[in-house]
Coordinates of C-alpha atoms in Angstrom, one line a residue:
M1326 CA 0.0 0.0 0.0
L1327 CA 1.4 3.4 -0.9
T1328 CA 1.1 6.3 1.5
A1329 CA 1.3 10.0 1.1
Q1330 CA 4.8 10.1 2.5
S1331 CA 7.5 11.6 0.3
V1332 CA 10.1 8.9 -0.3
R1333 CA 13.0 9.8 -2.6
R1334 CA 14.4 7.0 -4.7
Y1335 CA 17.3 8.7 -6.4
S1336 CA 21.0 8.7 -6.2
N1337 CA 23.0 11.7 -5.0
E1338 CA 20.6 12.6 -2.2
F1339 CA 23.5 14.5 -0.6
L1340 CA 22.8 17.3 -3.0
N1341 CA 19.4 17.8 -1.4
I1342 CA 20.8 18.6 2.1
G1343 CA 21.2 22.3 1.4
V1344 CA 23.7 25.0 2.3
D1345 CA 23.7 28.3 4.3
A1346 CA 22.4 28.7 7.8
A1347 CA 20.0 31.5 6.8
A1348 CA 18.4 29.2 4.2
F1349 CA 18.0 26.5 6.9
G1350 CA 16.4 29.0 9.2
M1351 CA 13.8 29.7 6.4
A1352 CA 13.1 26.0 5.9
N1353 CA 15.1 26.2 2.6
S1354 CA 12.5 28.5 1.0
V1355 CA 15.1 30.8 -0.5
A1356 CA 15.2 29.9 -4.2
A1357 CA 13.5 33.2 -5.2
T1358 CA 15.3 35.5 -2.8
T1359 CA 18.9 34.2 -2.6
D1360 CA 21.3 36.8 -3.8
D1361 CA 24.8 35.8 -2.5
V1362 CA 27.4 33.2 -3.3
N1363 CA 25.1 30.5 -2.0
A1364 CA 22.7 31.2 -4.9
A1365 CA 24.9 28.9 -6.9
Y1366 CA 23.3 26.0 -4.9
W1367 CA 19.7 27.3 -4.7
N1368 CA 19.2 29.3 -7.9
P1369 CA 22.1 30.3 -10.1
A1370 CA 20.2 33.3 -11.5
G1371 CA 20.4 34.9 -8.0
L1372 CA 24.2 35.2 -8.4
I1373 CA 23.7 38.3 -10.6
D1374 CA 23.2 40.5 -7.4
I1375 CA 26.9 39.9 -6.3
E1376 CA 28.9 43.1 -6.5
D1377 CA 32.3 41.8 -5.3
N1378 CA 34.0 38.4 -4.8
E1379 CA 32.3 36.2 -2.2
V1380 CA 33.3 33.0 -0.4
A1381 CA 31.2 30.6 1.7
L1382 CA 32.3 27.7 3.8
M1383 CA 30.1 25.3 5.8
H1384 CA 30.7 22.1 7.8
A1385 CA 28.1 19.9 9.5
S1386 CA 28.3 16.5 11.2
Y1387 CA 25.6 13.9 10.8
F1388 CA 24.8 10.6 12.6
A1389 CA 26.7 11.3 15.8
N1390 CA 29.7 12.7 14.0
I1391 CA 30.1 9.7 11.8
A1392 CA 29.4 11.5 8.5
N1393 CA 30.7 14.9 7.5
Y1394 CA 29.1 17.4 5.1
D1395 CA 31.4 20.1 3.8
Y1396 CA 30.7 22.9 1.4
A1397 CA 32.8 25.6 -0.1
A1398 CA 31.9 28.2 -2.8
F1399 CA 33.4 31.1 -4.5
A1400 CA 31.7 33.7 -6.8
M1401 CA 33.0 36.7 -8.7
P1402 CA 31.5 39.2 -11.1
L1403 CA 32.9 39.1 -14.6
D1404 CA 31.3 42.5 -15.5
K1405 CA 28.1 44.4 -14.6
Q1406 CA 25.9 41.8 -16.4
S1407 CA 27.5 38.4 -15.5
V1408 CA 28.8 36.4 -12.6
V1409 CA 30.6 33.0 -12.3
A1410 CA 30.8 30.7 -9.3
L1411 CA 32.5 27.4 -8.3
S1412 CA 31.2 25.3 -5.5
V1413 CA 32.2 21.9 -4.0
I1414 CA 30.2 19.7 -1.7
R1415 CA 31.6 16.6 0.1
F1416 CA 29.5 14.2 2.1
G1417 CA 31.5 11.3 3.5
V1418 CA 32.3 8.8 6.2
D1419 CA 35.9 8.3 7.0
D1420 CA 37.9 5.6 8.8
I1421 CA 35.6 2.7 8.1
L1422 CA 37.1 -0.6 9.3
N1423 CA 37.8 -2.9 6.4
T1424 CA 37.7 -6.5 7.8
T1425 CA 37.6 -8.3 4.5
Q1426 CA 41.2 -9.6 5.1
L1427 CA 40.8 -10.3 8.8
I1428 CA 41.0 -14.0 8.4
D1429 CA 44.0 -15.4 6.5
E1430 CA 44.1 -18.4 4.1
Q1431 CA 44.6 -20.8 7.1
G1432 CA 41.5 -19.5 8.9
N1433 CA 43.6 -17.5 11.5
I1434 CA 42.3 -14.2 12.7
D1435 CA 45.0 -11.5 12.3
Y1436 CA 43.9 -8.0 13.5
N1437 CA 46.9 -6.5 11.8
R1438 CA 45.2 -7.2 8.5
I1439 CA 42.4 -4.7 9.3
S1440 CA 42.7 -1.5 7.2
L1441 CA 40.7 1.7 7.0
F1442 CA 38.8 3.2 4.0
S1443 CA 36.5 6.1 3.3
T1444 CA 33.3 6.5 1.3
A1445 CA 32.4 9.9 0.0
D1446 CA 30.2 11.7 -2.5
Y1447 CA 31.5 14.8 -4.2
G1448 CA 29.6 17.5 -6.2
V1449 CA 31.5 20.2 -8.1
T1450 CA 29.4 22.9 -9.7
F1451 CA 30.3 25.6 -12.1
S1452 CA 27.7 28.4 -12.3
Y1453 CA 27.1 31.2 -14.7
A1454 CA 24.5 34.0 -14.3
R1455 CA 23.6 36.7 -16.7
E1456 CA 21.4 39.8 -16.5
L1457 CA 19.1 40.1 -19.5
P1458 CA 18.0 43.4 -21.1
L1459 CA 14.5 42.9 -19.7
D1460 CA 14.3 44.6 -16.3
G1461 CA 14.3 42.0 -13.5
L1462 CA 14.9 39.0 -15.7
N1463 CA 18.1 37.1 -15.0
V1464 CA 19.2 33.6 -16.1
G1465 CA 21.6 31.2 -14.5
V1466 CA 22.9 27.8 -15.3
N1467 CA 24.8 25.1 -13.4
A1468 CA 27.1 22.4 -14.8
K1469 CA 27.7 19.7 -12.2
V1470 CA 30.2 16.8 -11.9
I1471 CA 29.3 14.2 -9.4
R1472 CA 31.8 11.6 -8.0
R1473 CA 31.1 8.7 -5.6
I1474 CA 34.1 6.8 -4.2
I1475 CA 33.7 3.8 -1.9
G1476 CA 37.3 3.0 -0.8
D1477 CA 39.0 0.8 -3.4
F1478 CA 35.8 -1.1 -3.9
A1479 CA 33.7 1.1 -6.2
S1480 CA 33.5 4.5 -7.8
S1481 CA 31.2 6.3 -10.2
W1482 CA 30.8 9.5 -12.1
G1483 CA 27.8 11.6 -13.0
F1484 CA 27.1 14.9 -14.8
G1485 CA 24.2 17.3 -14.8
L1486 CA 22.9 20.7 -15.9
D1487 CA 20.2 22.9 -14.3
A1488 CA 19.0 26.4 -14.9
G1489 CA 17.2 29.1 -13.1

């Protein structure tokens, strides 16, 4: 039986966490009003209001400090009508015990064979915003590269575009 609950069934859910304490304080309802470096995440068209170079950094811990969420962004105006930005997001768990080699070929347990690995999701976004000749109409686009790494076991790449 299906319920009315919203269940996401997509990869790269770490991109839905959000950035910027002010946006979190407004329940992430900032897509139409964001006008600083964090607009690269919420709505790239909002970058057009940047008048000088801007930097944003954020760190958050999840699941009793097991997982870390880090965000860094930089935006700069190219001229009076356009702005570019670069942002990076990492959501990862570090120092996971790898016990796949704990037992040797003779069945002996050797704790020295335990190693550590990390799993992480990365999102790198390049943003461009442009003010159009129509008053109040701005456009912005994001080009994203997504990377998932699970120790030496698995990795993947993804790419995406979005516009605002």
